[in-house]
PDB file of C-alpha atoms in Angstrom:
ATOM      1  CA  UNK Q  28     124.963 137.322  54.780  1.00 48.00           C
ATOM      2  CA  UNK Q  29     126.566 139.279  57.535  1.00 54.00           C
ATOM      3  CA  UNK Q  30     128.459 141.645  55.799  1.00 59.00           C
ATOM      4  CA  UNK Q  31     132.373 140.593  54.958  1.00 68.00           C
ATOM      5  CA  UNK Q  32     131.473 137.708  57.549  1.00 70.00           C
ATOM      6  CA  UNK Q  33     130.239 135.619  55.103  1.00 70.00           C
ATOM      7  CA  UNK Q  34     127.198 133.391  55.087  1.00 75.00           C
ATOM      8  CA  UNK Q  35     125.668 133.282  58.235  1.00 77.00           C
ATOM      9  CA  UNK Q  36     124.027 129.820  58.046  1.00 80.00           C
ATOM     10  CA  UNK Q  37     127.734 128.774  57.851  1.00 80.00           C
ATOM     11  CA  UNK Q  38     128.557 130.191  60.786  1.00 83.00           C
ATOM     12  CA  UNK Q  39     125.861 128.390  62.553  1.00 86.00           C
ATOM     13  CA  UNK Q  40     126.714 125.199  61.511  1.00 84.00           C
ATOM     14  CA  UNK Q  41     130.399 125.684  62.215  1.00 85.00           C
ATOM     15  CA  UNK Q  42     128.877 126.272  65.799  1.00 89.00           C
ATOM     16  CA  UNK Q  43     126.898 123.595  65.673  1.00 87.00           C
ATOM     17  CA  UNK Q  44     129.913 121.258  64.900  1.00 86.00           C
ATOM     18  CA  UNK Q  45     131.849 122.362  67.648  1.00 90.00           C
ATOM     19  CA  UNK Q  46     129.481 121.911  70.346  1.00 90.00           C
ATOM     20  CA  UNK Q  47     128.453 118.229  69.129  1.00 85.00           C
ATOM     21  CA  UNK Q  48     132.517 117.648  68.982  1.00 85.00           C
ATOM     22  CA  UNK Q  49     133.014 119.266  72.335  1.00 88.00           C
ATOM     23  CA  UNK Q  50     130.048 117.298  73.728  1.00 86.00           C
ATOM     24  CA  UNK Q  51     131.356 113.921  72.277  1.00 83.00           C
ATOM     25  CA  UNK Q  52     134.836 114.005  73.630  1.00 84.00           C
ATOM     26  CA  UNK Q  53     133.459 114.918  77.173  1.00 86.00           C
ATOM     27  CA  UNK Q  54     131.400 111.818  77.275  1.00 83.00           C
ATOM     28  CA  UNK Q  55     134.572 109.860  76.411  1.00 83.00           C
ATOM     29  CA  UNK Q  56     136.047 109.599  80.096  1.00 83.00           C
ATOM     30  CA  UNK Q  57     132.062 108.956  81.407  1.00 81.00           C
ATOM     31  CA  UNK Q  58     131.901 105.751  78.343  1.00 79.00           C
ATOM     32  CA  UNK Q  59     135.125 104.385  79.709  1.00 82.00           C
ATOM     33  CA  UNK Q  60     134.113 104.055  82.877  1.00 82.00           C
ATOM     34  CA  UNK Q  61     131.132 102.119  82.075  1.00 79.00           C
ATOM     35  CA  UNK Q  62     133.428  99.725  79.893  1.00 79.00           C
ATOM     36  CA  UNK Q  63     135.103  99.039  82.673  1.00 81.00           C
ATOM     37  CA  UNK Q  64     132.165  98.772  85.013  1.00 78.00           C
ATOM     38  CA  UNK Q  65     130.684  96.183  82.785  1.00 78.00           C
ATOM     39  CA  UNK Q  66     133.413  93.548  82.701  1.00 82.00           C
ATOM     40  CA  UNK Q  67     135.149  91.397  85.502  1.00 82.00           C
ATOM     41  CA  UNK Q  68     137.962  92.769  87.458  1.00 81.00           C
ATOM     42  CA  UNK Q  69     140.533  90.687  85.904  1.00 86.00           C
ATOM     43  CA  UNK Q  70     139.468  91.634  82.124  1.00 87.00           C
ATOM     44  CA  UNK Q  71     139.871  95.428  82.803  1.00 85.00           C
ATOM     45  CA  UNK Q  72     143.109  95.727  81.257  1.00 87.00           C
ATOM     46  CA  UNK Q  73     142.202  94.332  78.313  1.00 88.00           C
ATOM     47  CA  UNK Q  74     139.017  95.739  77.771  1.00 86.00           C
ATOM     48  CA  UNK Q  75     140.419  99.201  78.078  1.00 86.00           C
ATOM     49  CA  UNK Q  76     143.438  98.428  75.587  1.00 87.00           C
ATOM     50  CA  UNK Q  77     140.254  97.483  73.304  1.00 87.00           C
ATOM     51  CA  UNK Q  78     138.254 100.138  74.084  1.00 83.00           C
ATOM     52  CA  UNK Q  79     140.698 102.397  73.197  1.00 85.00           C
ATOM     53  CA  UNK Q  80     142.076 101.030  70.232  1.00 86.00           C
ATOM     54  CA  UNK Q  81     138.655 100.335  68.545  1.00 84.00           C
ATOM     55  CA  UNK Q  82     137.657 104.066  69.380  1.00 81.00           C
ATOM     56  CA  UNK Q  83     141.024 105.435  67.618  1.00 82.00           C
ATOM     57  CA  UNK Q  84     140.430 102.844  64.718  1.00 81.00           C
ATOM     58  CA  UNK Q  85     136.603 103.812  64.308  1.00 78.00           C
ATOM     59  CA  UNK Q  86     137.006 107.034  64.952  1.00 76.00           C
ATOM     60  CA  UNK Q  87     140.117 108.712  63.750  1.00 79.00           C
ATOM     61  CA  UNK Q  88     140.860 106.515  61.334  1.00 81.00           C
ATOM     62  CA  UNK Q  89     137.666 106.308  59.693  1.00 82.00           C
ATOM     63  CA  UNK Q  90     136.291 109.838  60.518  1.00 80.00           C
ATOM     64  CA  UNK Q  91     137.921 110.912  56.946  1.00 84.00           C
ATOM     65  CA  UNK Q  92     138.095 107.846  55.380  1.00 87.00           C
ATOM     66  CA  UNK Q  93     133.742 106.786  55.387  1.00 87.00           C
ATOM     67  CA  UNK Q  94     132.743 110.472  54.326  1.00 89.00           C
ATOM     68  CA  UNK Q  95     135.682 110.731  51.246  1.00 89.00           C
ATOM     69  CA  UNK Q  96     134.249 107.211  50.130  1.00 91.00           C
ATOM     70  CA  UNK Q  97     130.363 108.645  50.342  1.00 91.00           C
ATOM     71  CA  UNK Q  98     131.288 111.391  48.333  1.00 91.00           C
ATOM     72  CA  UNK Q  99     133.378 110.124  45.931  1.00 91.00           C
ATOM     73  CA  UNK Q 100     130.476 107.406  45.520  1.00 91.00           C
ATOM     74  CA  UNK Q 101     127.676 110.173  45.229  1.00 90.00           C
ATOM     75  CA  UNK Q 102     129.966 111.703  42.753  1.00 89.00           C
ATOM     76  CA  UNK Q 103     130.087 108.908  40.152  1.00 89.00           C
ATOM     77  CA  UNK Q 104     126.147 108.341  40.825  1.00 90.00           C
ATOM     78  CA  UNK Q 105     125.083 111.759  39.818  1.00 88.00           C
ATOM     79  CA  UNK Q 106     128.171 112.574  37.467  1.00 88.00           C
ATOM     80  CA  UNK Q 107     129.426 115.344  38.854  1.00 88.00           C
ATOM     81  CA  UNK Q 108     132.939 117.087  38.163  1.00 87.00           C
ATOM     82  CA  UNK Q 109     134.005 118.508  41.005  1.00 85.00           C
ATOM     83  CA  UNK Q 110     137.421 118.938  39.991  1.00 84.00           C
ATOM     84  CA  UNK Q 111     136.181 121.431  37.036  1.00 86.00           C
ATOM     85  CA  UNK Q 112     132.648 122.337  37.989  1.00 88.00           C
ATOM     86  CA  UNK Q 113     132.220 124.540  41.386  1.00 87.00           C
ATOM     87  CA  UNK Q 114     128.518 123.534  42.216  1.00 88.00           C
ATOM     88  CA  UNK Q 115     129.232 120.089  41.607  1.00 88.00           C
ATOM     89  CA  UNK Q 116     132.046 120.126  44.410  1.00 88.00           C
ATOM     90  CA  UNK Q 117     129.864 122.279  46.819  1.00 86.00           C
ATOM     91  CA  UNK Q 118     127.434 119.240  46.274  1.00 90.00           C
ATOM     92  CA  UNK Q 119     129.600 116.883  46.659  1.00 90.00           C
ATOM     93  CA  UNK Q 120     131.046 118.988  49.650  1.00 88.00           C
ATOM     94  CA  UNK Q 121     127.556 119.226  51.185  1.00 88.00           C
ATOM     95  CA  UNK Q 122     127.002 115.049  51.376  1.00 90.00           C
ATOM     96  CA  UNK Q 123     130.041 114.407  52.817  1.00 88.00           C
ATOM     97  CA  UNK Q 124     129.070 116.860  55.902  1.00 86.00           C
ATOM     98  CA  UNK Q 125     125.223 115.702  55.703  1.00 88.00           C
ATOM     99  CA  UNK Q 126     126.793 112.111  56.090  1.00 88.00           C
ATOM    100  CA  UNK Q 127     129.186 113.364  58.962  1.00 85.00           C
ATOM    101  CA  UNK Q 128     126.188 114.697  60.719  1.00 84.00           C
ATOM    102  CA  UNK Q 129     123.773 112.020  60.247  1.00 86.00           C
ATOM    103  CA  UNK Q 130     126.178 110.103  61.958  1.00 82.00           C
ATOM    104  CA  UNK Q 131     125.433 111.574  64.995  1.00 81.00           C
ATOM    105  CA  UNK Q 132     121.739 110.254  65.253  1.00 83.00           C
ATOM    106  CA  UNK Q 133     123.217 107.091  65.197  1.00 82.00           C
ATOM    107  CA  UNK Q 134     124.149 107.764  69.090  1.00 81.00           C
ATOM    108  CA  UNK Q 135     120.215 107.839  69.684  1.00 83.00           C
ATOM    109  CA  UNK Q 136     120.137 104.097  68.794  1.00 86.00           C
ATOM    110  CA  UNK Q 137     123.295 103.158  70.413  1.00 82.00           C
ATOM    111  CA  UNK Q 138     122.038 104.867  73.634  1.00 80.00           C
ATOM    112  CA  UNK Q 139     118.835 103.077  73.730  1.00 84.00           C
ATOM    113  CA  UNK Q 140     120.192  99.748  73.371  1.00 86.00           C
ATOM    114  CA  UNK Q 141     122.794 100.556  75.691  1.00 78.00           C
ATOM    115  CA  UNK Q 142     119.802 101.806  78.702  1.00 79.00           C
ATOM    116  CA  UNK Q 143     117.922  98.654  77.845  1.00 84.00           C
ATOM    117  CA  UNK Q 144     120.936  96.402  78.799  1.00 81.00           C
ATOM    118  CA  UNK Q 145     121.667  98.426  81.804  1.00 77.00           C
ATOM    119  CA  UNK Q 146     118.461  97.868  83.033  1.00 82.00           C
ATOM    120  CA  UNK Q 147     118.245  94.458  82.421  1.00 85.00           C
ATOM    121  CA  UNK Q 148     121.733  94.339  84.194  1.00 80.00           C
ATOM    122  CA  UNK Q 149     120.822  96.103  86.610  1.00 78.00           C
ATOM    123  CA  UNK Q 150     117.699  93.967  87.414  1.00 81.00           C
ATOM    124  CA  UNK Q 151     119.377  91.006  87.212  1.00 84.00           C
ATOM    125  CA  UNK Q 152     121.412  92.346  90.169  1.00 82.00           C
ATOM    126  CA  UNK Q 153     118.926  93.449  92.204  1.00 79.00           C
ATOM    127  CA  UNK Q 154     117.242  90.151  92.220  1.00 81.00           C
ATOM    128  CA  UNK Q 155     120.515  88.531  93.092  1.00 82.00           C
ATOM    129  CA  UNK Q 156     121.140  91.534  95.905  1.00 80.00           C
ATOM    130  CA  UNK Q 157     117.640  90.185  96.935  1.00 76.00           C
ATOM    131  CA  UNK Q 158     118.410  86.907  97.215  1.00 78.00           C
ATOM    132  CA  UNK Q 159     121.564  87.206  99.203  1.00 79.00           C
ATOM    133  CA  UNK Q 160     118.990  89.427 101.342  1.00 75.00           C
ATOM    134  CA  UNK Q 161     117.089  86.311 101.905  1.00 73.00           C
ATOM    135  CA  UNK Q 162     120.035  83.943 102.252  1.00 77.00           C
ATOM    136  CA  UNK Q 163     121.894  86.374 105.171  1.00 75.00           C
ATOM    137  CA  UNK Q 164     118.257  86.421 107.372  1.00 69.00           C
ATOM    138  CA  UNK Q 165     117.538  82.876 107.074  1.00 71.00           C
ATOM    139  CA  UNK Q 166     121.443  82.076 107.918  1.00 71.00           C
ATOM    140  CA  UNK Q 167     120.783  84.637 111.058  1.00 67.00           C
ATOM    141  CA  UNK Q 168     123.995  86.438 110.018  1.00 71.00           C
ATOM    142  CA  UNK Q 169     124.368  89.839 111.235  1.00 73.00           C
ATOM    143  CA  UNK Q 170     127.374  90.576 109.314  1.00 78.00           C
ATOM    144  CA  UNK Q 171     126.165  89.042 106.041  1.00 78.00           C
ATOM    145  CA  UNK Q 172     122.973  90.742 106.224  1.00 74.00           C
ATOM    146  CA  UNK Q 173     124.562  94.419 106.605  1.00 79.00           C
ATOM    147  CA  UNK Q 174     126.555  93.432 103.987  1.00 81.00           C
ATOM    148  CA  UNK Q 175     123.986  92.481 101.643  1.00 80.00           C
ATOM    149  CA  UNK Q 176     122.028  95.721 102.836  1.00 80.00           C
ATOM    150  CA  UNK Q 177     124.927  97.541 101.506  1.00 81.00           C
ATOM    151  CA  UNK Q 178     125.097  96.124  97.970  1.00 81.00           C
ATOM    152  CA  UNK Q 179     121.563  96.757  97.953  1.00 79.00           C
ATOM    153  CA  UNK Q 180     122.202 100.208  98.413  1.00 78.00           C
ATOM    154  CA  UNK Q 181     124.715 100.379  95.698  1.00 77.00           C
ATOM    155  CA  UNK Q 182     122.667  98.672  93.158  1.00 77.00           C
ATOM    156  CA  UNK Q 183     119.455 101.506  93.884  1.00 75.00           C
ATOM    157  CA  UNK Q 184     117.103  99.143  95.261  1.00 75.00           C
ATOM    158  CA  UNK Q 185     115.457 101.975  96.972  1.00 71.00           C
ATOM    159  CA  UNK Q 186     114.344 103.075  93.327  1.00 72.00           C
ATOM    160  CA  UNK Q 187     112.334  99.498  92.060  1.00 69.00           C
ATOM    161  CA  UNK Q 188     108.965  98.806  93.150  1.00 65.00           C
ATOM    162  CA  UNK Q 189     109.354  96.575  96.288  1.00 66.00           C
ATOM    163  CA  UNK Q 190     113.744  97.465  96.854  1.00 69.00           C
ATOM    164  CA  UNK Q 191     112.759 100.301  99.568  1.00 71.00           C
ATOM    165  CA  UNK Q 192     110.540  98.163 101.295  1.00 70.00           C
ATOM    166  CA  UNK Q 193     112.610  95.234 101.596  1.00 71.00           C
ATOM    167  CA  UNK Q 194     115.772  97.760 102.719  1.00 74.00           C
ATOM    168  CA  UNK Q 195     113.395  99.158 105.389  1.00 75.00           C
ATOM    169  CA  UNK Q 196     112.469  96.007 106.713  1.00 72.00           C
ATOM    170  CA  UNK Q 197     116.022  94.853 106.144  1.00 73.00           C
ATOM    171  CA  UNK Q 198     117.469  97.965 108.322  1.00 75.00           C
ATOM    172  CA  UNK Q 199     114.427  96.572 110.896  1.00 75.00           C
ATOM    173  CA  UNK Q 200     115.514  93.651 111.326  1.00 70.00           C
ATOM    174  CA  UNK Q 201     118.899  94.884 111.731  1.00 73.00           C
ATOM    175  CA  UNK Q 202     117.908  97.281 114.731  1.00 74.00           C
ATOM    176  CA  UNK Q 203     116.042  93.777 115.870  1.00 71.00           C
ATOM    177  CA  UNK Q 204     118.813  91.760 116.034  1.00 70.00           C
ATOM    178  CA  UNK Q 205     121.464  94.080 117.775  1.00 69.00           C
ATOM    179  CA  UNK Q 206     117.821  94.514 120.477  1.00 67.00           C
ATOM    180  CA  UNK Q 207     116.713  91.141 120.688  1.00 62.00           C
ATOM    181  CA  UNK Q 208     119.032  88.644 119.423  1.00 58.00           C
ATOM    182  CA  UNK Q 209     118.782  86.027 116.610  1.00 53.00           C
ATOM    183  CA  UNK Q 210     115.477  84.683 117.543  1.00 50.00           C
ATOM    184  CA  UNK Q 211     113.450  87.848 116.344  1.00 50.00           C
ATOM    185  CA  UNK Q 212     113.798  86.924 112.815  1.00 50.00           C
ATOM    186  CA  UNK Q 213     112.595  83.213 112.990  1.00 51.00           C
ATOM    187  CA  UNK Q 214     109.461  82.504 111.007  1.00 48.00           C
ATOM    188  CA  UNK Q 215     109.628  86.086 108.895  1.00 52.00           C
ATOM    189  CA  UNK Q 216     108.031  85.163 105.421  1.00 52.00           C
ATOM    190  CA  UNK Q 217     108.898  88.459 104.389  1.00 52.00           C
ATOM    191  CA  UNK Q 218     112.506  87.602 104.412  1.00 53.00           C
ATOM    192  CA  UNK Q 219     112.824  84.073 103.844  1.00 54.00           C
ATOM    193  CA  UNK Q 220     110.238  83.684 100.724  1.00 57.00           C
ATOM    194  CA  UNK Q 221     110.619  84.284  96.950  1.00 59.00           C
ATOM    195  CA  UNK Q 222     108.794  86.903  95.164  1.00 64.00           C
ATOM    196  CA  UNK Q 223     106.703  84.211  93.550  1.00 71.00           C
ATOM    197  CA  UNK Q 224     106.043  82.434  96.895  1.00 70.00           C
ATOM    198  CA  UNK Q 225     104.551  85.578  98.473  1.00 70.00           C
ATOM    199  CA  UNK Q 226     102.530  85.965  95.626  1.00 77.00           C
ATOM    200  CA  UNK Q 227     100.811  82.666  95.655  1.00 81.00           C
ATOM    201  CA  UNK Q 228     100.864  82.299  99.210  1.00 79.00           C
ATOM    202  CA  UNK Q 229      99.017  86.197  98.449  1.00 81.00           C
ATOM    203  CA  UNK Q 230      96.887  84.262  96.209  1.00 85.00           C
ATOM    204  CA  UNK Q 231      96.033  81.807  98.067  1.00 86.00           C
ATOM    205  CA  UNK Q 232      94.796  84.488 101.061  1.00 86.00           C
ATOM    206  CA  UNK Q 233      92.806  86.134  98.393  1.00 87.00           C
ATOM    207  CA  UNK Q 234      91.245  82.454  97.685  1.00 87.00           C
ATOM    208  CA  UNK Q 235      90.197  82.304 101.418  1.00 89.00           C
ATOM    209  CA  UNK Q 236      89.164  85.700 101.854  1.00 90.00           C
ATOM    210  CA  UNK Q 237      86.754  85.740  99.114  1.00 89.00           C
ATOM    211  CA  UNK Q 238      85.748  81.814  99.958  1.00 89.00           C
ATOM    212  CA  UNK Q 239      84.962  83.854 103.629  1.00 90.00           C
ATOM    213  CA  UNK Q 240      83.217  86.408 101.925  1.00 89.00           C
ATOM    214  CA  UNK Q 241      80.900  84.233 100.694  1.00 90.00           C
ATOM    215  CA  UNK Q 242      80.012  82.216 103.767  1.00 90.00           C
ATOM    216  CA  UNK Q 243      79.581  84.912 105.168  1.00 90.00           C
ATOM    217  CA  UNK Q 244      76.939  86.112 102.903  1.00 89.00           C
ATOM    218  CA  UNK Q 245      75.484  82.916 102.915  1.00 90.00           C
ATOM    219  CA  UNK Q 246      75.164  82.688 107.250  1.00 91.00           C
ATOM    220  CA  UNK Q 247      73.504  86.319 106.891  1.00 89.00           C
ATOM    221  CA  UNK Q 248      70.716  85.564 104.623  1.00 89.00           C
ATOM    222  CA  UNK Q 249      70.075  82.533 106.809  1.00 89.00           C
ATOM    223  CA  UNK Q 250      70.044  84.594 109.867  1.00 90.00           C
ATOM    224  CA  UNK Q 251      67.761  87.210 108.089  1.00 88.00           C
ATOM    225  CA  UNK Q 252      65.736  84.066 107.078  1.00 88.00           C
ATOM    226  CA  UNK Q 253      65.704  83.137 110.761  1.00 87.00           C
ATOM    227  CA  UNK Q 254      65.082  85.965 112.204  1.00 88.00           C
ATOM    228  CA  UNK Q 255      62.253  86.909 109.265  1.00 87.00           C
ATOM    229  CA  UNK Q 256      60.773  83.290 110.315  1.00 86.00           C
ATOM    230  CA  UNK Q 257      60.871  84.169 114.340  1.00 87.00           C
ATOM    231  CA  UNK Q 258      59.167  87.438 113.316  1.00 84.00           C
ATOM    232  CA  UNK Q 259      56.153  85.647 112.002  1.00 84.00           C
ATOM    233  CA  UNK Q 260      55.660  83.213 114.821  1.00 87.00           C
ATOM    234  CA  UNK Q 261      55.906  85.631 117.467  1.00 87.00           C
ATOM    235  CA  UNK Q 262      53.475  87.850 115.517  1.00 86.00           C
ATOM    236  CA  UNK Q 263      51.683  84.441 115.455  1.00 87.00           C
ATOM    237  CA  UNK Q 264      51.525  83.781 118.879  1.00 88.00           C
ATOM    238  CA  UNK Q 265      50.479  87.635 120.041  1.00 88.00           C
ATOM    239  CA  UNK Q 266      47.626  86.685 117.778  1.00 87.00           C
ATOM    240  CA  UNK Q 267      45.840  83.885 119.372  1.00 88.00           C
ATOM    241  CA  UNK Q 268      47.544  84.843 122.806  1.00 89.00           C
ATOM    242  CA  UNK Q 269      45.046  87.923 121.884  1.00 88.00           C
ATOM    243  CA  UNK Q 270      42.460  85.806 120.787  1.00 87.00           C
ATOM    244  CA  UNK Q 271      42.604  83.437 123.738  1.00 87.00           C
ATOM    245  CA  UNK Q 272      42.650  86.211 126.190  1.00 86.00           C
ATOM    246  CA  UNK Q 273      39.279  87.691 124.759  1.00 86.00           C
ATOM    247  CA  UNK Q 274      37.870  84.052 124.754  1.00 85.00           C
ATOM    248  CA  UNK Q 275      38.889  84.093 128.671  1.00 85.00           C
ATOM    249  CA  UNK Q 276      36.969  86.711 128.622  1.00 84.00           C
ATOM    250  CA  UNK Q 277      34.158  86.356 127.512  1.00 84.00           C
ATOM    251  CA  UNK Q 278      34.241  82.720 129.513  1.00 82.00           C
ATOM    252  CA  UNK Q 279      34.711  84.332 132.829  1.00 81.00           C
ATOM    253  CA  UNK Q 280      31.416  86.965 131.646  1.00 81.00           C
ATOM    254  CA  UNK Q 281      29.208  84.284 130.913  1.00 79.00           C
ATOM    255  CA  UNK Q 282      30.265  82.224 133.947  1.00 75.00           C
ATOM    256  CA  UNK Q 283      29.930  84.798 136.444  1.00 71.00           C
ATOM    257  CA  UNK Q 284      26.087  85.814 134.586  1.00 72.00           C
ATOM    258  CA  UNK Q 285      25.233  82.088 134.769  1.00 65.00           C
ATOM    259  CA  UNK Q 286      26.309  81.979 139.021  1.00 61.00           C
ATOM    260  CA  UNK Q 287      24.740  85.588 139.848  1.00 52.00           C
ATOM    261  CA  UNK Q 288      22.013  85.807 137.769  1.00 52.00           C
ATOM    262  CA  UNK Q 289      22.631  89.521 136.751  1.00 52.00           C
ATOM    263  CA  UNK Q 290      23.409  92.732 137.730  1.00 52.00           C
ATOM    264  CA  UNK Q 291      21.189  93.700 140.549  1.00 55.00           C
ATOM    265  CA  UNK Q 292      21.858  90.342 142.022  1.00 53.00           C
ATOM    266  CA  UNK Q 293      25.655  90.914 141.853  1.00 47.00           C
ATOM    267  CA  UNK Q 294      25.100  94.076 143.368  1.00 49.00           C
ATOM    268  CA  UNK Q 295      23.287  92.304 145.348  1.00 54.00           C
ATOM    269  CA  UNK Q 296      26.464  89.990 146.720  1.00 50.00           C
ATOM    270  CA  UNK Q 297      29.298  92.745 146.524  1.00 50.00           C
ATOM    271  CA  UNK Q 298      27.053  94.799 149.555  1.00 52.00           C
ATOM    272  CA  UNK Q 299      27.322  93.247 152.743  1.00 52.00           C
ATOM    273  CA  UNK Q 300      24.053  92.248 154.964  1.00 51.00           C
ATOM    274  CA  UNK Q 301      23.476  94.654 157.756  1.00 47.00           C
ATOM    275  CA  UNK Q 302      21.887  93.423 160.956  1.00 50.00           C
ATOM    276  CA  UNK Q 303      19.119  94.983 161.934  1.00 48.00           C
ATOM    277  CA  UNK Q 304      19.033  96.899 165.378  1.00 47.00           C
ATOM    278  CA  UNK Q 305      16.353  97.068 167.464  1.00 47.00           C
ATOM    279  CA  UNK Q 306      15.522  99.753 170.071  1.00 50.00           C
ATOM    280  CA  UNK Q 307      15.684  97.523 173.171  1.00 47.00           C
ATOM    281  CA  UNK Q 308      19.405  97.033 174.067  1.00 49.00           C
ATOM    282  CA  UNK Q 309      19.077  93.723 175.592  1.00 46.00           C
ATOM    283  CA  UNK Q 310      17.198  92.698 172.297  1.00 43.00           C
ATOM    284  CA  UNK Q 311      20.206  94.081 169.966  1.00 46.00           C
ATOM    285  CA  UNK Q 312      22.226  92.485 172.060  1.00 44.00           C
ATOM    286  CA  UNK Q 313      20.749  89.315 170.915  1.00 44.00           C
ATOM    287  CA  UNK Q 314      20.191  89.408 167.880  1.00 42.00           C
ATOM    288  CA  UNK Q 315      24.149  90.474 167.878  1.00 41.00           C
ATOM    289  CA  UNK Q 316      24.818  87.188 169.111  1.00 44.00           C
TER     290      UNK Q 316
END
């Protein structure tokens, strides 16, 4: 207790209560605006005349009515008298706030289901903004296409996996067009295919690159093959060039032995015969001639 204050647990919870009340009444304005986002233009006025009179009905109305019927109901379960016994009423008091305030987690669940429909929403449009992406290139509509750029914009696209991408090359082809004319987006996949045409045609260059792969693999252990193969014959072929060059050899030795007779006699050949001079000059003469 603080003092004449009084319970200071109270005071905390009164605090508490105002800031969830504050906080629930500023999202109001923010959860009317998505009513109205989420219906068609010509339903607004009607949803909002809804909107508003379900919130007074479930809110106002029923704000003291749900909590007075929980503790009135907790009161004939346990048998209390609050009316003549003080603790009985502060018990009674206490389930009627617990109820109020458990009410409040209630905005968890709400609030999840509401951010999974807004995403599936919001999907749902982006897959349509990417369509009419595809439609305006392959119609070669400049106008169309900035418009469709510009929904995609609105709707986040830049935030999903494969949005900024397809902006970019949107915004490319764009530039392209005001550059080079119609012509430079003839024959774009990118544009003109379907999510689940890229990925099969994706797929299908997966097939062929691993189908390459493989040949690949395939022609090198041939050539390695080859080339092993080539190894051994040359090797081959030095051999008995080898061997046939010492049989030359050893031909041409015998050959010339057998002709000459041997060494001295081969000697014998490879010194020229010198005349022999005699002392007369006529004589040398001669035997010169």
């Amino acid at each position: 207790y603080l003092r004449a204050w009084g319970d200071h647990w109270l005071w905390l919870l009164f605090i508490a209560v105002f800031f969830i009340w504050g906080a629930l009444n500023a999202s109001i304005p923010g959860l009317c605006g998505i009513n109205m986002e989420v219906v068609p233009a010509f339903m607004r006025t009607f949803a909002s005349g809804t909107e508003l009179t379900i919130r007074n009905i479930l809110g106002y109305a029923f704000g003291p009515l749900l909590p007075g019927v929980i503790m009135d109901l907790a009161a004939s379960a346990f048998k209390w008298s609050p009316e003549t016994n003080e603790a009985d009423k502060d018990w009674q008091l206490c389930i009627g706030l617990g109820f109020v305030l458990l009410g409040n987690f209630s905005m968890w669940w709400v609030l999840n289901r509401a951010v999974g429909a807004a995403m599936v929403a919001l999907k749902d449009c982006q897959e349509a903004a990417l369509g009419k992406l595809q439609k305006a290139l392959q119609s070669e509509d400049i106008i169309l296409l900035e418009a469709a750029v510009q929904v995609a914009k609105e709707l986040d696209m830049h935030t999903s996996r494969d949005g900024e991408a397809v902006i970019g090359m949107a915004n490319e082809a764009i530039g392209a067009f005001h550059q080079a004319g119609k012509a430079v987006a003839k024959g774009s996949q990118a544009f003109t295919a379907s999510r689940e045409e890229l990925k099969t045609s994706m797929t299908q260059l997966e097939d062929k690159v691993e189908t390459f792969e493989m040949e690949n693999a395939e022609l090198r252990r041939q050539l390695d093959k080859a080339l092993q193969s080539t190894d051994d014959k040359v090797e081959k072929l030095e051999k008995e060039t080898e061997k046939l060059r010492r049989q030359l050899a050893k031909a041409l030795q015998s050959m010339s032995t057998q002709l000459v007779g041997g060494p001295e006699e081969v000697l014998a050949l490879m010194t020229p015969e010198v005349p022999q001079v005699l002392p007369h000059p006529i004589l040398n003469t001669r035997l010169l001639l």
